[in-house]
Short mmCIF file of C-alpha atoms and ligand atoms in Angstrom, two decimals:
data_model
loop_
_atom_site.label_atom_id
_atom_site.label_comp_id
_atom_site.label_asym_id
_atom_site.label_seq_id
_atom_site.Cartn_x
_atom_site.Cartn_y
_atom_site.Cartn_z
CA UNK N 205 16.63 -39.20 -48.74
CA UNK N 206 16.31 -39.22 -45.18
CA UNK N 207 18.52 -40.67 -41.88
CA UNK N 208 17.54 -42.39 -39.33
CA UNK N 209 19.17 -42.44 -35.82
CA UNK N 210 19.20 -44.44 -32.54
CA UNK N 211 16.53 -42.68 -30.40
CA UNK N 212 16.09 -44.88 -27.21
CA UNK N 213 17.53 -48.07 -26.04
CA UNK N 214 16.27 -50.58 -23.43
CA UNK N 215 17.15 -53.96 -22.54
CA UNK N 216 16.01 -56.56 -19.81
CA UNK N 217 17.45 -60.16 -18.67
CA UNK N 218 15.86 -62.71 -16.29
CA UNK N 219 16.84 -62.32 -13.06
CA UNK N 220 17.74 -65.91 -12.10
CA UNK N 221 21.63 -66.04 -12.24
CA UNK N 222 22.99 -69.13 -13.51
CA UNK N 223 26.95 -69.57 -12.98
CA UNK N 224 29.29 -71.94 -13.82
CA UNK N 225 29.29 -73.31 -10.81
CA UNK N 226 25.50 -73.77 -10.82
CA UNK N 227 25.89 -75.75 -14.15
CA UNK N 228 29.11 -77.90 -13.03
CA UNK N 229 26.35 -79.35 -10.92
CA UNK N 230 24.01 -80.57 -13.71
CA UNK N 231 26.89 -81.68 -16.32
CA UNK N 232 30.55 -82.33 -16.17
CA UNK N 233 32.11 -78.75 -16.72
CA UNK N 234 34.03 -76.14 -14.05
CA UNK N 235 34.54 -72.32 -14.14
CA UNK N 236 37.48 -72.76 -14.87
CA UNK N 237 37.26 -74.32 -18.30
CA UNK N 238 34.42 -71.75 -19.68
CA UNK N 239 36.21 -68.60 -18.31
CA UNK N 240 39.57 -69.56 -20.24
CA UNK N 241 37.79 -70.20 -23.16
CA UNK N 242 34.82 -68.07 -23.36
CA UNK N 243 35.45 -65.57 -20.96
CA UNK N 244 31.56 -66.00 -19.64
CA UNK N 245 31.01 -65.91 -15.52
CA UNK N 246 27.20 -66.36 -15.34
CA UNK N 247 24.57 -66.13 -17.45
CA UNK N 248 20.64 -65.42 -17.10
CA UNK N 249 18.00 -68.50 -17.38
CA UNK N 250 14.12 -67.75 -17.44
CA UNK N 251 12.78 -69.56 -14.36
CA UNK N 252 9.80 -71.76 -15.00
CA UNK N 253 6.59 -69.68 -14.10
CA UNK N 254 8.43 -66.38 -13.83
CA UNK N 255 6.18 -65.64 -16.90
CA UNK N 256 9.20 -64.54 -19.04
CA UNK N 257 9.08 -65.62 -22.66
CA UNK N 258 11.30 -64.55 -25.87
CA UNK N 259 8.09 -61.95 -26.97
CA UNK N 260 7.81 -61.00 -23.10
CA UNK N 261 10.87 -59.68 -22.47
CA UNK N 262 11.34 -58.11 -25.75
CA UNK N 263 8.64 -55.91 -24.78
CA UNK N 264 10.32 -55.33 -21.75
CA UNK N 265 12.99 -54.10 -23.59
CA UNK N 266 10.92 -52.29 -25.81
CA UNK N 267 9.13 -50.54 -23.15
CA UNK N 268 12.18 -49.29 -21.79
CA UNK N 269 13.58 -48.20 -25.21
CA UNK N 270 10.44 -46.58 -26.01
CA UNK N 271 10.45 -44.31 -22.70
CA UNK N 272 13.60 -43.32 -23.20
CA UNK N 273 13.19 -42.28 -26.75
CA UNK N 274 10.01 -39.56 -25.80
CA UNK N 275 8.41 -41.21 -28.40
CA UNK N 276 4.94 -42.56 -27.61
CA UNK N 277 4.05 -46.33 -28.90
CA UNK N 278 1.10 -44.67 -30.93
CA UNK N 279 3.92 -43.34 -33.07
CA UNK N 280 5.47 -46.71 -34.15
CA UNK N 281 5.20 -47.02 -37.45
CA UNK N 282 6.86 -50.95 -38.00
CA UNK N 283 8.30 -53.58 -35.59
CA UNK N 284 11.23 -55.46 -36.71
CA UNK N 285 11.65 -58.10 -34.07
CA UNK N 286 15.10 -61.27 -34.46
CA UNK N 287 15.40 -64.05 -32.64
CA UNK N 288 16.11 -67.55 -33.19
CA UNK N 289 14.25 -68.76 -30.15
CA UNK N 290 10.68 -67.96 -31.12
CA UNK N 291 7.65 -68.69 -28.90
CA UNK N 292 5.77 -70.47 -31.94
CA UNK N 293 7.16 -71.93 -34.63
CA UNK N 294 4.80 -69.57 -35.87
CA UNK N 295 3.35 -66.69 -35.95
CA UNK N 296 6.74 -65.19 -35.11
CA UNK N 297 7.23 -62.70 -32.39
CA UNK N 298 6.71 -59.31 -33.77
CA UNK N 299 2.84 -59.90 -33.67
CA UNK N 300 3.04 -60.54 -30.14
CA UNK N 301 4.66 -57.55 -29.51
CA UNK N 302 2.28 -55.64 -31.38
CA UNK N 303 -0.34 -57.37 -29.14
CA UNK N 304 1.18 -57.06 -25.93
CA UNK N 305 2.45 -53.15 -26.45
CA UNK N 306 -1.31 -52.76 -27.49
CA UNK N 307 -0.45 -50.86 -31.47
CA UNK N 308 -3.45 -51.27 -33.34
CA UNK N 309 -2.42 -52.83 -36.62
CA UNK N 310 0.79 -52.09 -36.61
CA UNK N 311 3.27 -54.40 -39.41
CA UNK N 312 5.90 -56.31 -37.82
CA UNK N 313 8.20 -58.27 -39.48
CA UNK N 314 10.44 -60.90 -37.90
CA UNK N 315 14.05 -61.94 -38.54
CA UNK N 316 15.64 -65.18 -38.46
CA UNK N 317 19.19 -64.25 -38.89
CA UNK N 318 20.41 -65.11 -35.03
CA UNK N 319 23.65 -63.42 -33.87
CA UNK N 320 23.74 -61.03 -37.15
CA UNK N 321 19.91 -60.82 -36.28
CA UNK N 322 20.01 -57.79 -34.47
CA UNK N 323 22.28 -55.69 -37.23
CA UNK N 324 20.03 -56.71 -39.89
CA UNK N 325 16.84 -55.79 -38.18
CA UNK N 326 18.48 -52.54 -37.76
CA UNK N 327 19.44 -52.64 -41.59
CA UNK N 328 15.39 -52.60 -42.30
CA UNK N 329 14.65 -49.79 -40.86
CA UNK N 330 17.14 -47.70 -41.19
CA UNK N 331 15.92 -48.14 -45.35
CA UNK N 332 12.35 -47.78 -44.40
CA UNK N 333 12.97 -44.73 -42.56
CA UNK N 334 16.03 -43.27 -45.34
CA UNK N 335 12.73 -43.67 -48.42
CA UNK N 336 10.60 -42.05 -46.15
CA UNK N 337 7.87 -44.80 -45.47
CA UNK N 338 8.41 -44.64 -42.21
CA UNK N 339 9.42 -42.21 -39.36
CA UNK N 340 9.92 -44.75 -36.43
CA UNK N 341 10.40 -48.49 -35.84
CA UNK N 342 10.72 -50.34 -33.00
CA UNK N 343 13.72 -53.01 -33.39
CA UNK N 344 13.60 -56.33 -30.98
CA UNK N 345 16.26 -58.66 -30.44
CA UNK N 346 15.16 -61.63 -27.59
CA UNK N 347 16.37 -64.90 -27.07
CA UNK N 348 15.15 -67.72 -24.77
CA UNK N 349 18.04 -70.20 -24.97
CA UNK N 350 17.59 -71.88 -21.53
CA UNK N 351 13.77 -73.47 -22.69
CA UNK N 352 15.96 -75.41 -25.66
CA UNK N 353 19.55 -76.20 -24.90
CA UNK N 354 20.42 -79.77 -23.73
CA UNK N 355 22.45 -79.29 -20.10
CA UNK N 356 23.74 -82.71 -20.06
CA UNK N 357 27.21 -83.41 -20.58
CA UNK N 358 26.50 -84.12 -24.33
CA UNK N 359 25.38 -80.76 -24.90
CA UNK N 360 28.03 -79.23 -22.55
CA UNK N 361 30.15 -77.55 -25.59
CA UNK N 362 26.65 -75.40 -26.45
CA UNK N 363 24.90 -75.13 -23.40
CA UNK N 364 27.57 -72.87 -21.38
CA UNK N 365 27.35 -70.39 -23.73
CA UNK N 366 24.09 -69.31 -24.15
CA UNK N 367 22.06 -67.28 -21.64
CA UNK N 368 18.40 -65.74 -21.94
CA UNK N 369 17.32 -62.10 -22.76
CA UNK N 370 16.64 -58.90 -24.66
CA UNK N 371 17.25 -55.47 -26.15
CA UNK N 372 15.43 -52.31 -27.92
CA UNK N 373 16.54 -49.67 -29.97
CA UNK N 374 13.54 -47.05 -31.20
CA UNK N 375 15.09 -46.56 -34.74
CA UNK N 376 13.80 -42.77 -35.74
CA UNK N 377 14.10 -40.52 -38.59
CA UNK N 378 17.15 -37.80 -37.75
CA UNK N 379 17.09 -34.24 -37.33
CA UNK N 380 20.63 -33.94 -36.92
CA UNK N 381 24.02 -35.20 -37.72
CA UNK N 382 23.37 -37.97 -35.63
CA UNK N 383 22.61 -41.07 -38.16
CA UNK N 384 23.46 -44.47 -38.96
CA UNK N 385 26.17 -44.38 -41.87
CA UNK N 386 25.75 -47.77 -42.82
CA UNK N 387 25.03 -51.58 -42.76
CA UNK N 388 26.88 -54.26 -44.66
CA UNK N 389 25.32 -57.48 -44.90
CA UNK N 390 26.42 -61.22 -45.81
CA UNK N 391 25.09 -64.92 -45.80
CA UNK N 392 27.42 -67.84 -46.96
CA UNK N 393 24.82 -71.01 -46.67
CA UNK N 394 27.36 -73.80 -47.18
CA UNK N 395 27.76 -73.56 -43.50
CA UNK N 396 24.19 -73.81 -42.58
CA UNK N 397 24.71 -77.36 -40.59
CA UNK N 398 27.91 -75.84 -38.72
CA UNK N 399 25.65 -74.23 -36.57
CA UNK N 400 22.12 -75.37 -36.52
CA UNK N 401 18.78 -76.37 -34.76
CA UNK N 402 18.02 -79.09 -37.39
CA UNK N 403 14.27 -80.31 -36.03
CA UNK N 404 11.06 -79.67 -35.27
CA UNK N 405 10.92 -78.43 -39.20
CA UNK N 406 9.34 -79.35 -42.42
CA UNK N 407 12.72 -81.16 -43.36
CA UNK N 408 12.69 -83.23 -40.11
CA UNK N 409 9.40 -83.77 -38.19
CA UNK N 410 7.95 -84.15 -35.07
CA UNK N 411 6.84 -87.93 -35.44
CA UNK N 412 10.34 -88.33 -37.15
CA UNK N 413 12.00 -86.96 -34.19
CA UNK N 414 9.88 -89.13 -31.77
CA UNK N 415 10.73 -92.24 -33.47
CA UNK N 416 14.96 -91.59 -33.83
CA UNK N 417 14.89 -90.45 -30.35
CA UNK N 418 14.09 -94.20 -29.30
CA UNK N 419 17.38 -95.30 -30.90
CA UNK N 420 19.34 -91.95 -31.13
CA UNK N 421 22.81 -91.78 -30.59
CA UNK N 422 24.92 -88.93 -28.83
CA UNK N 423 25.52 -87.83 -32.67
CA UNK N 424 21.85 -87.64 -33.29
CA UNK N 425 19.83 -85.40 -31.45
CA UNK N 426 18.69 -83.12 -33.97
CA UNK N 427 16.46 -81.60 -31.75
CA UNK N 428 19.09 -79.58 -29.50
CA UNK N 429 21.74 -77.20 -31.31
CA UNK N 430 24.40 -78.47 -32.87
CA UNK N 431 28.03 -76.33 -33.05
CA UNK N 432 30.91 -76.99 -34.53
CA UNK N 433 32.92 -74.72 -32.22
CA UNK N 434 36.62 -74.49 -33.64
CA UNK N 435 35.43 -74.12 -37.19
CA UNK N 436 32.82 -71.62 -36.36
CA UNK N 437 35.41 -69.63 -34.26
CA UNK N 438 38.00 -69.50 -36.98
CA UNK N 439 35.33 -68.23 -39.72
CA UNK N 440 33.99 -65.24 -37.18
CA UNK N 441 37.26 -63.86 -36.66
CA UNK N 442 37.72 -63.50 -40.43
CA UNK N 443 34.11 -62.16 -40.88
CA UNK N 444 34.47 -59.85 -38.22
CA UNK N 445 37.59 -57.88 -39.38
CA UNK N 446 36.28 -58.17 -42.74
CA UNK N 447 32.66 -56.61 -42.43
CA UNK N 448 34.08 -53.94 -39.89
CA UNK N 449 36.87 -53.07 -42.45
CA UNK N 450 33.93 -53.00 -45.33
CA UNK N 451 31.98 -50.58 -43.47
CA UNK N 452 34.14 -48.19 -42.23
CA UNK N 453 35.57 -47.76 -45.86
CA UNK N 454 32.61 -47.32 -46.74
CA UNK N 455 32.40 -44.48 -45.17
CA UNK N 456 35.89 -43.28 -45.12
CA UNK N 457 37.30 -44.07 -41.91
CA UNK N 458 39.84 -46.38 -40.58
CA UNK N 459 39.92 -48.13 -37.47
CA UNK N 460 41.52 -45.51 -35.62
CA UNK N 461 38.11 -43.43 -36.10
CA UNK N 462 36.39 -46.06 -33.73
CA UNK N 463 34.98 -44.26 -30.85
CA UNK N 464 33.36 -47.55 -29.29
CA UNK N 465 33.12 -51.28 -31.01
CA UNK N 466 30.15 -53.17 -29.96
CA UNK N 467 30.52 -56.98 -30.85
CA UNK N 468 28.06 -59.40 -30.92
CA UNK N 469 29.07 -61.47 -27.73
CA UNK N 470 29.78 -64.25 -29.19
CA UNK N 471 32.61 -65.34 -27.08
CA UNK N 472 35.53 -63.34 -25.27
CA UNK N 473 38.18 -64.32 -27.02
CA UNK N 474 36.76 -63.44 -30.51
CA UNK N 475 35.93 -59.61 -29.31
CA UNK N 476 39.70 -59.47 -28.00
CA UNK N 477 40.86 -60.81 -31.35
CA UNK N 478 39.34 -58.42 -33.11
CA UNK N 479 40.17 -55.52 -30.54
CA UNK N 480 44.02 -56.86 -31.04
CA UNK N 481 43.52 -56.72 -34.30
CA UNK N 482 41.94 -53.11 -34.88
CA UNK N 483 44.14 -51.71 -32.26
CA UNK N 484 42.03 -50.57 -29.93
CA UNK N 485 42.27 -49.44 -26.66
CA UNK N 486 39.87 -50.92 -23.89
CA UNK N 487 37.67 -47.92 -23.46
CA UNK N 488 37.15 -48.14 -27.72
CA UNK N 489 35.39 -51.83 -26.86
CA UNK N 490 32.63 -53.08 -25.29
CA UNK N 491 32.35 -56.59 -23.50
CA UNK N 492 29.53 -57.80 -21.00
CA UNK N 493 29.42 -61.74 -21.66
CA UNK N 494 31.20 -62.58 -18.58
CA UNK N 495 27.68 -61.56 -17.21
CA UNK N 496 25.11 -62.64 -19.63
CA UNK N 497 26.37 -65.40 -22.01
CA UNK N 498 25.93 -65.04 -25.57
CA UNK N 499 22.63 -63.78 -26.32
CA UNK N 500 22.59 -64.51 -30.04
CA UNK N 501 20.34 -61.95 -31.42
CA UNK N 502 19.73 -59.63 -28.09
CA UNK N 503 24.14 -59.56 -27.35
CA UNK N 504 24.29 -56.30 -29.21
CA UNK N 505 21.38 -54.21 -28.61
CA UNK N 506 22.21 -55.40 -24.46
CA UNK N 507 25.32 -54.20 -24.80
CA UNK N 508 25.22 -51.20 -26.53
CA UNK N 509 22.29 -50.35 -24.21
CA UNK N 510 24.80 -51.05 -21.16
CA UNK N 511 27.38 -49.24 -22.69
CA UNK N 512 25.25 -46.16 -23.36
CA UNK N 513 23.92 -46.22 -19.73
CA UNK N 514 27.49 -45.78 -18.51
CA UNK N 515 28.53 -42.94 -20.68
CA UNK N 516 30.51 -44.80 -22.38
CA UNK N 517 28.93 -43.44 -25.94
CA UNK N 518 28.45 -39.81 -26.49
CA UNK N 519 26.53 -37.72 -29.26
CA UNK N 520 29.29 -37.32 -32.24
CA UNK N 521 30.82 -40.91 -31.22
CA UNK N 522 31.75 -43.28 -34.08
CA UNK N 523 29.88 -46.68 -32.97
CA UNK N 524 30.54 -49.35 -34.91
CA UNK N 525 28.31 -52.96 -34.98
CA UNK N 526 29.65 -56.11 -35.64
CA UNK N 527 28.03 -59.61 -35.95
CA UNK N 528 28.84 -62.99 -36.96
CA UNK N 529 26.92 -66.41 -36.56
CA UNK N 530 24.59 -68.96 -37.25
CA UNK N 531 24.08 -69.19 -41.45
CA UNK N 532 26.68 -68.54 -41.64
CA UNK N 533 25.29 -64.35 -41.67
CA UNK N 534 27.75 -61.65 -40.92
CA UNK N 535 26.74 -57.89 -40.56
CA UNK N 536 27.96 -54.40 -39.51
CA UNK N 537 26.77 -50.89 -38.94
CA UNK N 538 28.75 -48.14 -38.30
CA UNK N 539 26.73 -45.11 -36.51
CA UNK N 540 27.34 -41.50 -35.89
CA UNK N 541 25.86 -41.04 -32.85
N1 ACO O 824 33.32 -77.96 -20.02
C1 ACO O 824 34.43 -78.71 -19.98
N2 ACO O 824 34.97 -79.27 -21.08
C2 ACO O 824 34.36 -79.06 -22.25
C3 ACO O 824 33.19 -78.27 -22.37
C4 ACO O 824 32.67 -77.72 -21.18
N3 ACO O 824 31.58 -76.95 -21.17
N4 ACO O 824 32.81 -78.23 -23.67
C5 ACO O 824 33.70 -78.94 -24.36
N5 ACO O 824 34.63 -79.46 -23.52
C6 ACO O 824 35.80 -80.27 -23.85
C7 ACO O 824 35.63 -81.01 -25.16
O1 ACO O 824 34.94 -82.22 -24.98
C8 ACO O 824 37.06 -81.20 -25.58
O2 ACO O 824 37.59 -82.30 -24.87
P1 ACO O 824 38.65 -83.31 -25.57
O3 ACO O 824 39.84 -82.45 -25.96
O4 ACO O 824 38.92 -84.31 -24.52
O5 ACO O 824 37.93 -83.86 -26.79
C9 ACO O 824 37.77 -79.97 -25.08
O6 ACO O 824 36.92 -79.42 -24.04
C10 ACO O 824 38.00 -78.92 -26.14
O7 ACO O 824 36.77 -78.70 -26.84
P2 ACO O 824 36.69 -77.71 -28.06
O8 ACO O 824 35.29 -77.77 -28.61
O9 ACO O 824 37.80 -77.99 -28.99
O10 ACO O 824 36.94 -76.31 -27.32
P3 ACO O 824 37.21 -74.90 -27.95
O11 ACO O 824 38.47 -74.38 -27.43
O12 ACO O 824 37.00 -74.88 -29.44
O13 ACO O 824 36.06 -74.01 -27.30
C11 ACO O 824 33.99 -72.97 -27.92
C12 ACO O 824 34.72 -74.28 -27.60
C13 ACO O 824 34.01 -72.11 -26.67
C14 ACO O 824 32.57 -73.35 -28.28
C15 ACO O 824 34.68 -72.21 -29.07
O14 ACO O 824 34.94 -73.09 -30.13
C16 ACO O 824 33.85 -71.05 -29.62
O15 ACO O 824 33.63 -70.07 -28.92
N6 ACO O 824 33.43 -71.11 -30.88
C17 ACO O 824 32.71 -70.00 -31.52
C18 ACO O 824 31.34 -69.77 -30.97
C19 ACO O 824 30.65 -68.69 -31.77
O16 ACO O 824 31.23 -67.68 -32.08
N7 ACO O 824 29.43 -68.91 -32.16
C20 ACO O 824 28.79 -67.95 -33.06
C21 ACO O 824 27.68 -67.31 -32.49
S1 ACO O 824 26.47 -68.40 -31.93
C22 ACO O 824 25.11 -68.27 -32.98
O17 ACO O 824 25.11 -67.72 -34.03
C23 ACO O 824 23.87 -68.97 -32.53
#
C-alpha cells in the first residue's frame, strides 16, 4: 500500500472586492450585523465579462498548484474537481479542466458534496493513489456563488455569506513520512432541504419554475438557495468536534497533537467554537473569511494554501481538515505534512 501527500497548492479569487458596505447598498443589511455574526469583512464577486467562471478559476488554481508541485500536467493521472456552482448543469467541471489545462484524455470525476466537497475529493485520491492506480491527481475546489445568489433583502440571510473562488492541491504518491493519515466521511440526508438549491432539476423544472415565479411568494423561490441558518449552525458545531475527534483517534492523537486546524469557512463563529472547544491556541487555527466569505467547496484548499504561503505549516506538522455543510455531509482529514 502506498501514501499519498500534498505536493503543491494554489488558489485564486476574483479580484472585484465586494464589502459589506458595497452590499448594504443593494439590500437592507450593515457591517455591522455580518461581522458580529459571521465574522466576514468582504468577499470576492466575479465581475461580468472578467471571463472568470467556476472551471476558469479552478484552473487558475490548478495552474498554480501544479507549478509549485514540480510536477508537469503531462503527469496527471485523474482530476477530482467539487463544486456546487457548476458551469453546466452538465457536463460537470472536471472535463473542462481537462480541456482548458490541455491533458489528453485524462478521467476527471466531479463532486457534488459542497462545503465537505473539498475533503472528499481529497478522500478519492488519496485511495487511488494508496492501491497504486494512480501516482498524481489534481484536486479542484471552485465556487461561483455571486452568478446565483438573490441580493435582495429576501435573500439577505444567504447572500452575505458567500463569496466567489478557488483552490488546488496536486495530491501525489509519498516518498517520505509526509502523508495523509486519514479521511472520515459522513452524509445524514434528512437534512437535504435545510440547505438547498431546490430548482432548475429533474424534480422541479424550468417551465415549472417559470410558471410559480408569476405568483411566487417570498417563501417560494426555489430557484435561489435556501438556509435554515440557526439549525444548520447548531448541527456543524456538533459535526465538527465529532469528525475531528473521529479522525485523530483514528490515528492516535488528541487534540493537543494539532499543529494547525484548517476549517471549512463556514462562518467565524463556528471555527472559534470549535477552536474553544479543542483548546487551541490561535497560531494552531486558521481563519481567512473575514476576507473571502464562505467559499463552500474552495474555503479549505484557499485557506490551507494561504496558510502554507505564510509559514504557518511546516514539513512534520499535524494538519487537520474539517468540513461541514450542505447534505447534510461532514468530513475530515488529518495530514502529516
Ligand atoms: N443583515 C441584517 N439582518 C439580517 C441579515 C442580514 N444580512 N440576515 C438576516 N437578518 C436578520 C433576520 O431577518 C433576523 O431578523 P428578526 O430577528 O427580526 O427576524 C435576524 O437578523 C436574525 O436572523 P438569524 O437568521 O436568526 O441570524 P443568525 O444569528 O442565525 O445568523 C447565520 C445567521 C449567519 C446564517 C448563521 O445562522 C449561520 O452562520 N449559520 C450556519 C451557516 C453554515 O455553517 N452553513 C454551512 C455551510 S454552507 C454550505 O454548505 C453551502
Amino acid at each position: 500500500m502506498y501514501s499519498s501527500k500534498i505536493s503543491g497548492l494554489g488558489m485564486y479569487v476574483p479580484e472585484n472586492v465586494v464589502t459589506n458596505d458595497d452590499l448594504s447598498k443593494v439590500m437592507d443589511t450593515n457591517d455591522e450585523w455580518i461581522q458580529e455574526r459571521t465574522g466576514i469583512k468582504e468577499r470576492r464577486h466575479i465581475k461580468k465579462g472578467d471571463g472568470n467562471s467556476t472551471a476558469v478559476m479552478g484552473v487558475k488554481a490548478a495552474k498554480v498548484a501544479l507549478e509549485r508541485s514540480g510536477i508537469h500536467k503531462d503527469n496527471i493521472d485523474l482530476i477530482v474537481f467539487a463544486t456546487l456552482s457548476p458551469d453546466y448543469y452538465f457536463p460537470g467541471c472536471g472535463v473542462q479542466v481537462q480541456e482548458l489545462l490541455e491533458m489528453p484524455n485524462v478521467p476527471a470525476i466531479d463532486v457534488r458534496n459542497q462545503c465537505s466537497g473539498f475533503v472528499y475529493a481529497l478522500s478519492i485520491a488519496d485511495q487511488y493513489i494508496k492501491t497504486g492506480m494512480y501516482t498524481n491527481v489534481l484536486v479542484v475546489g471552485s465556487e461561483n456563488h455571486s452568478g446565483g445568489l438573490d441580493m435582495t433583502t429576501r435573500g439577505r440571510s444567504v447572500s452575505v455569506i458567500f463569496g466567489d473562488g478557488a483552490g488546488a492541491a496536486i495530491v501525489s504518491r509519498s516518498n517520505d513520512d509526509s502523508a495523509i493519515l486519514s479521511t472520515h466521511m459522513h452524509s445524514e440526508g434528512k437534512h437535504a432541504k435545510e440547505l438547498a438549491l431546490i430548482g432548475p432539476s429533474t424534480g422541479h423544472w424550468v417551465p415549472e419554475i417559470i410558471a410559480e415565479s408569476d405568483t411566487a411568494t417570498d417563501d417560494h423561490i426555489t430557484y435561489y438557495p435556501y438556509m435554515n441558518g440557526q439549525f444548520v449552525f447548531k448541527n456543524a458545531v456538533t459535526r465538527f468536534a465529532e469528525v475531528i475527534m473521529e479522525g485523530l483517534k483514528a490515528n492516535s492523537m488528541t487534540p493537543d497533537d494539532i499543529d494547525m486546524l484548517i476549517p471549512h469557512q463556514a462562518n467565524l463563529r463556528i471555527a472559534q467554537f470549535i477552536q474553544k472547544k479543542f483548546k487551541l491556541s490561535n497560531d494552531r487555527v486558521f481563519n481567512n473569511i473575514q476576507k473571502y466569505g464562505n467559499t463552500t467547496a474552495a474555503s479549505i484548499p484557499i485557506a490551507l494554501t494561504e496558510a502554507w504561503e505564510q509559514g504557518k505549516i511546516q514539513k512534520g506538522d499535524k494538519v487537520v481538515l474539517a468540513a461541514f455543510g450542505s447534505g447534510f455531509t461532514w468530513a475530515s482529514a488529518v495530514i502529516n505534512w
